[in-house]
């Protein structure tokens, strides 16, 4: 079982933290600090595993982002690398060529995707397609945010199309890449 | 109130902050705005505000005031609210928070929601961080979801069940019926999570394990699924680099491991599939190797046939040669686990393992080192030690202590010759001397003492090392000790093994003095050095005066330990010079307390733990206290043993004071009235440990009759006997003094002395006033140690003040009952 998963930048800034064990806030901060320090101090050509207390730490670097997971003794380290890779692939599929900025500005999405992939430190779905589909459907279920409605209507009236449905992509959308809005919304 | 700013806006703004202080200011401003918005119970923007709060929480700022808001969001009807609410709950509302339990009802409702995504959110939250109480409340709901036909929910329910079982193991039984058909699913997500659930159940409960083996016939089912995965063609949905669903394959292999452990039938049923996986899996990518790794672990753990085991070790051997560091690391870890059971097979890969010592990667080096020590045996000791010593030279400091201990241990077990052994020790001391563990010094000293024929050689080599470098404490300590013991051999040039060096007594003393004055030497090292110098006074004929001078100087050293030693040595020179040769003569061969025969070729243990070295007790304690003991034992002046008056608890009797403890000279401090039962107080160092450290035992008296020790002038002393439970040689005498006259006796002091072969301890008396007319007694405990079972005789001295005049009396007590001393 995974005890925690951390994403942090090359400068040591935390971008995502997921804890699957119940520990104090203070303890969490301590672990984050230690992980960040140890992982960033590792030489470039070394293996991706470290021993820390009674856990195995598996980490991998993706461009400017490090993923770091704390695994129990029974867990397969090589498979953990695959798990981390699968998560990045899911993010990549969702955001399209994911970069660190995507995760910074859409951190809640990164969490939603993680929650569709892992529960309680274990993998819940091994099919990439399945996870992506679930996320998309969930996004569609999200209601339009308040204050959006008026703006949207203005935009719609501006860009009226002959078809009854209007597809609109706008940078102020916070929910998903695309949203379908009824014309008479 | 204007609409609160959007999340993205906030993130953008905060990122423009150039200093920490600026960021803190922005955050505080926004927090204030969020707080007032919360106070206004604003439903519309709550979601946005909590999202912002979660961002600030990730930056490290406190966000606890958002906890209740998360609860409100969860309770909302809108999906967006719920999504953020549950996220907030998972980040802020772990089981340590007071409001955690308030979620239970919401989760319960959402578990029965009409939309599967809402149900999914609830299951996910419960499965990630539900507390034990919550798990207890909602286990039934989870169990219900486990039986649904919706695979999206079923897989989440399975992992929630895993979490429930982890938190509340007693609830495991509840999920058993639902697991019946789990493996019949086609959906990989459900299959994977079911395997996880079954693994958890089997690991936790041997009953479940037995049940699944026999009743459910789990092994054939798993074998079938695994076979399908391997044999089936390309499946785009689950393919990873040409392998079909590696996550599921690995989990199945892990469950098979648990099922096959210690069970012949299950192990047999899986032999084929394991062989198939081991041979057919593509090894070019990490995925394939992950599966092979798990397969190897499974093969080694179950009761597999030998062919399969050989296959597994060979896979590990191939891993060792892989370019990928991760694979090499994993191979070394697995080999370490298997080295005990399949020692010979692992030996075949020894050279590769030893090469890994030279790897640049720290993790790999550590594993390789541990494995190397595990592989050392009588046959390969010379070669291996060469490599390990080379490693010791060049490795990082974090390894040196462990490596040094490992080398000592291996050398001791498998040393081919004494000379080789000593050379190896020398090498370690000179290269990694400062990292050697403290307990190694006494062990080494014992080793050197026992190699009698090597003394000359040893002391010569140590001397040479000492002239080069005096910074490594363990090296200096061992060297000083050796020079102190065998300095005569050094000077006389008696060395068979190599060319003897020419060194004079003065040169040796120069070196030792140099250590004494050097800033690099620790206190312990200085102690060793001083003692060595002292010992040389009997071995070096011409240097006695010089040594006397050195010892005199240190008599006023600031360091208490050195001062004490110097003072004692001084005393030795002055008053007890006739005893000096006897005291400082050669140490006898010490017996080893643990037996690790040097020529035994034993199957090595997997771990060469330094703790094994630590269990060897050294009878030789730093010399001076031994000598102090000898001094007092040899004080043969009287035929009585000095009285030991117990000091008040806070004072320790100093070594110097004991020299004066003869019966007549005692300055009577009087027994300090100690209210309450007498207990043993800190004892003077030369009492046997067994005597003083015991609490009093009021055992059932072994039927020893009491006696009257003294009865004169109205003062009666009674002795009552008990035998101590822990040491049958100790008799505990309770002295009771009573006064039959009309006037009380004040300042009453009772003293006793016993012959040399006994030891005596007097504890504090209950008071020093003996009331008149037998109105009460003074009680005092006397402990007598009688190791030679000789007849007990005692001389007592009584002092008291009676009717204004002070009286004193001396008496012999000879009428001890035989049982008290037999």
Coordinates of N, CA, C and O in Angstrom, one line a residue, chain B residues 520-612:
Chain B
X520 N 44.0 16.1 20.1 CA 43.1 15.2 19.4 C 42.6 14.0 20.2 O 41.7 13.4 19.9
X521 N 43.3 13.8 21.3 CA 43.0 12.6 22.1 C 41.8 12.9 23.0 O 41.7 13.9 23.7
X522 N 40.9 11.9 23.1 CA 39.7 12.0 24.0 C 40.2 11.6 25.4 O 41.2 11.1 25.6
X523 N 39.3 11.8 26.3 CA 39.6 11.5 27.7 C 39.9 10.0 27.9 O 40.8 9.6 28.6
X524 N 39.1 9.2 27.2 CA 39.2 7.8 27.3 C 40.6 7.4 26.8 O 41.3 6.6 27.4
X525 N 41.0 8.0 25.7 CA 42.3 7.6 25.1 C 43.4 8.1 26.0 O 44.4 7.3 26.2
X526 N 43.2 9.2 26.6 CA 44.3 9.7 27.6 C 44.4 8.7 28.7 O 45.5 8.4 29.2
X527 N 43.3 8.2 29.2 CA 43.3 7.2 30.3 C 44.1 6.0 29.9 O 44.9 5.5 30.6
X528 N 43.8 5.5 28.7 CA 44.6 4.3 28.2 C 46.0 4.6 28.2 O 46.9 3.8 28.6
X529 N 46.4 5.8 27.7 CA 47.8 6.2 27.5 C 48.5 6.2 28.9 O 49.6 5.7 29.0
X530 N 47.8 6.9 29.8 CA 48.4 7.0 31.1 C 48.7 5.7 31.8 O 49.7 5.4 32.4
X531 N 47.7 4.8 31.7 CA 47.8 3.5 32.2 C 49.0 2.7 31.5 O 49.7 2.0 32.2
X532 N 49.1 2.9 30.2 CA 50.1 2.2 29.5 C 51.5 2.7 30.0 O 52.4 1.9 30.2
X533 N 51.6 4.0 30.2 CA 52.9 4.5 30.7 C 53.2 3.9 32.0 O 54.3 3.5 32.3
X534 N 52.2 3.8 32.9 CA 52.4 3.3 34.2 C 52.9 1.8 34.1 O 53.8 1.4 34.8
X535 N 52.2 1.1 33.2 CA 52.6 -0.3 33.1 C 54.1 -0.5 32.7 O 54.8 -1.4 33.1
X536 N 54.5 0.4 31.9 CA 55.9 0.3 31.4 C 56.9 0.6 32.5 O 58.1 0.2 32.3
X537 N 56.5 1.1 33.6 CA 57.4 1.3 34.7 C 58.0 0.0 35.2 O 59.1 0.0 35.7
X538 N 57.3 -1.1 35.0 CA 57.8 -2.4 35.4 C 58.6 -3.0 34.3 O 59.4 -3.9 34.5
X539 N 58.2 -2.6 33.0 CA 58.8 -3.3 31.9 C 60.1 -2.6 31.4 O 61.0 -3.2 30.9
X540 N 60.1 -1.3 31.6 CA 61.3 -0.5 31.1 C 62.2 -0.2 32.3 O 61.8 0.5 33.2
X541 N 63.3 -0.8 32.3 CA 64.2 -0.7 33.5 C 64.6 0.7 33.7 O 64.7 1.2 34.8
X542 N 65.0 1.4 32.7 CA 65.7 2.7 32.9 C 64.8 3.9 32.9 O 65.2 5.0 33.1
X543 N 63.5 3.7 32.8 CA 62.6 4.9 32.6 C 61.8 5.2 33.8 O 60.9 6.0 33.7
X544 N 62.1 4.5 34.9 CA 61.1 4.7 36.0 C 61.0 6.1 36.5 O 59.9 6.6 36.8
X545 N 62.1 6.8 36.5 CA 62.0 8.2 37.0 C 61.2 9.1 36.1 O 60.4 9.9 36.5
X546 N 61.4 8.8 34.8 CA 60.6 9.6 33.9 C 59.1 9.4 34.1 O 58.3 10.3 34.0
X547 N 58.8 8.1 34.2 CA 57.4 7.8 34.4 C 56.9 8.4 35.7 O 55.7 8.9 35.7
X548 N 57.7 8.3 36.7 CA 57.2 8.9 38.0 C 56.9 10.4 37.8 O 55.9 10.9 38.3
X549 N 57.7 11.1 37.0 CA 57.5 12.5 36.8 C 56.1 12.7 36.1 O 55.4 13.6 36.4
X550 N 55.9 11.9 35.0 CA 54.7 12.1 34.2 C 53.5 11.9 35.1 O 52.5 12.7 35.1
X551 N 53.6 10.8 35.9 CA 52.4 10.5 36.8 C 52.2 11.6 37.8 O 51.0 11.9 38.1
X552 N 53.2 12.1 38.3 CA 53.1 13.2 39.3 C 52.4 14.4 38.7 O 51.5 15.0 39.3
X553 N 52.7 14.8 37.5 CA 52.1 15.9 36.8 C 50.6 15.7 36.7 O 49.9 16.6 37.0
X554 N 50.2 14.6 36.3 CA 48.8 14.4 36.1 C 48.0 14.2 37.3 O 46.7 14.2 37.3
X555 N 48.7 14.2 38.5 CA 48.0 14.2 39.7 C 47.1 15.4 40.0 O 46.2 15.4 40.7
X556 N 47.5 16.5 39.2 CA 46.7 17.7 39.4 C 46.0 18.1 38.1 O 45.7 19.2 37.8
X557 N 45.7 17.1 37.3 CA 45.0 17.3 36.1 C 43.5 17.8 36.3 O 42.9 17.4 37.3
X558 N 43.0 18.6 35.5 CA 41.6 19.0 35.6 C 40.7 17.9 35.4 O 39.6 17.8 36.1
X559 N 41.0 17.0 34.6 CA 40.2 15.9 34.3 C 40.1 14.9 35.4 O 41.1 14.4 35.9
X560 N 39.0 14.7 36.0 CA 38.8 13.9 37.2 C 39.3 12.5 37.0 O 40.0 11.9 37.9
X561 N 39.0 11.9 35.9 CA 39.4 10.5 35.6 C 40.9 10.4 35.6 O 41.5 9.5 36.3
X562 N 41.6 11.3 34.9 CA 43.0 11.2 34.8 C 43.6 11.5 36.2 O 44.6 10.9 36.6
X563 N 43.0 12.5 36.8 CA 43.6 12.8 38.2 C 43.5 11.6 39.1 O 44.5 11.3 39.8
X564 N 42.4 11.0 39.1 CA 42.2 9.8 40.0 C 43.3 8.8 39.7 O 43.9 8.2 40.6
X565 N 43.4 8.5 38.4 CA 44.4 7.5 38.0 C 45.8 7.9 38.5 O 46.6 7.1 39.1
X566 N 46.2 9.1 38.2 CA 47.5 9.6 38.5 C 47.7 9.5 40.0 O 48.8 9.1 40.4
X567 N 46.8 9.9 40.7 CA 46.9 9.9 42.2 C 47.2 8.5 42.7 O 48.0 8.2 43.5
X568 N 46.4 7.6 42.1 CA 46.5 6.2 42.6 C 47.9 5.6 42.2 O 48.6 4.9 42.9
X569 N 48.3 6.0 41.0 CA 49.6 5.5 40.5 C 50.7 6.1 41.4 O 51.7 5.4 41.7
X570 N 50.5 7.3 41.7 CA 51.5 8.0 42.6 C 51.6 7.2 43.9 O 52.7 6.9 44.5
X571 N 50.4 6.9 44.5 CA 50.4 6.2 45.7 C 51.1 4.8 45.6 O 51.8 4.4 46.5
X572 N 50.9 4.3 44.4 CA 51.6 3.0 44.1 C 53.1 3.2 44.2 O 53.8 2.3 44.7
X573 N 53.6 4.3 43.6 CA 55.0 4.5 43.6 C 55.5 4.7 45.1 O 56.6 4.2 45.5
X574 N 54.8 5.5 45.8 CA 55.3 6.0 47.1 C 55.1 4.9 48.1 O 56.1 4.4 48.7
X575 N 53.9 4.5 48.4 CA 53.7 3.6 49.5 C 53.8 2.1 49.2 O 54.1 1.3 50.1
X576 N 53.4 1.8 48.0 CA 53.3 0.4 47.7 C 54.2 -0.1 46.6 O 53.8 -0.9 45.8
X577 N 55.3 0.4 46.6 CA 56.3 0.1 45.5 C 56.6 -1.4 45.4 O 56.8 -1.9 44.4
X578 N 56.5 -2.0 46.6 CA 56.8 -3.4 46.6 C 55.7 -4.2 45.8 O 56.0 -5.3 45.4
X579 N 54.6 -3.6 45.7 CA 53.5 -4.4 45.1 C 53.5 -4.1 43.6 O 52.7 -4.8 42.9
X580 N 54.2 -3.1 43.2 CA 54.0 -2.6 41.8 C 54.2 -3.7 40.8 O 53.4 -3.9 39.9
X581 N 55.3 -4.5 40.9 CA 55.5 -5.5 39.8 C 54.4 -6.5 39.7 O 53.9 -6.8 38.6
X582 N 53.9 -6.9 40.9 CA 52.8 -7.9 40.9 C 51.6 -7.3 40.2 O 50.9 -7.9 39.4
X583 N 51.3 -6.1 40.6 CA 50.1 -5.4 40.1 C 50.1 -5.2 38.6 O 49.1 -5.3 37.9
X584 N 51.3 -4.8 38.1 CA 51.4 -4.4 36.7 C 51.9 -5.5 35.8 O 52.3 -5.2 34.7
X585 N 51.8 -6.7 36.2 CA 52.4 -7.8 35.4 C 51.4 -8.1 34.2 O 50.3 -7.5 34.2
X586 N 51.9 -8.9 33.3 CA 51.2 -9.2 32.1 C 49.8 -9.7 32.4 O 49.5 -10.5 33.3
X587 N 48.8 -9.3 31.6 CA 47.5 -9.7 31.7 C 47.4 -11.2 31.3 O 47.9 -11.6 30.3
X588 N 46.6 -12.0 32.0 CA 46.4 -13.4 31.5 C 45.5 -13.4 30.3 O 44.8 -12.5 30.0
X589 N 45.5 -14.6 29.7 CA 44.6 -14.8 28.5 C 43.2 -14.7 29.0 O 42.8 -15.4 30.0
X590 N 42.4 -14.0 28.3 CA 41.0 -13.8 28.8 C 40.1 -14.8 28.1 O 40.3 -15.1 26.9
X591 N 39.1 -15.2 28.8 CA 38.2 -16.2 28.1 C 37.2 -15.5 27.3 O 36.7 -14.4 27.7
X592 N 36.9 -16.0 26.2 CA 35.8 -15.5 25.4 C 34.5 -15.9 26.0 O 34.3 -17.0 26.3
X593 N 33.6 -14.9 26.0 CA 32.2 -15.3 26.5 C 31.3 -15.8 25.4 O 30.4 -16.5 25.7
X594 N 31.6 -15.5 24.2 CA 30.8 -16.1 23.2 C 31.7 -16.9 22.3 O 32.8 -16.5 22.1
X595 N 31.2 -18.0 21.8 CA 32.2 -18.9 21.0 C 31.9 -18.7 19.5 O 30.9 -19.1 19.0
X596 N 32.8 -18.0 18.9 CA 32.8 -18.0 17.5 C 34.2 -18.5 17.0 O 35.1 -17.8 16.8
X597 N 34.3 -19.8 16.9 CA 35.6 -20.5 16.6 C 36.1 -19.9 15.3 O 35.4 -19.8 14.3
X598 N 37.4 -19.5 15.3 CA 37.9 -18.9 14.1 C 38.0 -19.8 12.9 O 38.0 -19.3 11.8
X599 N 38.0 -21.1 13.1 CA 38.2 -21.9 11.9 C 36.9 -22.7 11.5 O 36.9 -23.5 10.6
X600 N 35.8 -22.3 12.2 CA 34.6 -22.9 11.8 C 34.1 -22.4 10.5 O 34.0 -21.2 10.3
X601 N 33.7 -23.3 9.6 CA 33.1 -22.8 8.3 C 31.6 -23.1 8.5 O 31.1 -24.2 8.3
X602 N 31.0 -22.0 8.8 CA 29.5 -22.2 9.1 C 28.8 -21.5 8.0 O 29.3 -20.6 7.3
X603 N 27.6 -21.9 7.8 CA 26.7 -21.2 6.8 C 26.5 -19.8 7.4 O 26.1 -19.7 8.5
X604 N 26.8 -18.9 6.6 CA 26.8 -17.5 7.2 C 25.3 -17.1 7.3 O 24.4 -17.5 6.6
X605 N 25.1 -16.3 8.3 CA 23.8 -15.7 8.5 C 23.6 -14.6 7.4 O 24.6 -14.1 6.9
X606 N 22.4 -14.3 7.2 CA 22.1 -13.3 6.2 C 22.6 -11.9 6.7 O 23.2 -11.2 5.9
X607 N 22.5 -11.6 7.9 CA 23.0 -10.3 8.4 C 24.2 -10.5 9.3 O 24.1 -11.2 10.3
X608 N 25.2 -9.8 9.0 CA 26.3 -9.8 9.9 C 26.1 -8.6 10.8 O 26.5 -7.5 10.5
X609 N 25.4 -8.8 11.9 CA 25.0 -7.7 12.6 C 26.0 -7.3 13.6 O 26.6 -8.1 14.3
X610 N 26.3 -6.0 13.8 CA 27.3 -5.6 14.7 C 26.9 -5.9 16.1 O 27.7 -6.0 17.0
X611 N 25.6 -6.2 16.4 CA 25.2 -6.5 17.7 C 25.9 -7.8 18.2 O 26.0 -8.0 19.4
X612 N 26.2 -8.7 17.3 CA 26.9 -9.9 17.7 C 28.2 -9.6 18.4 O 28.6 -10.2 19.4

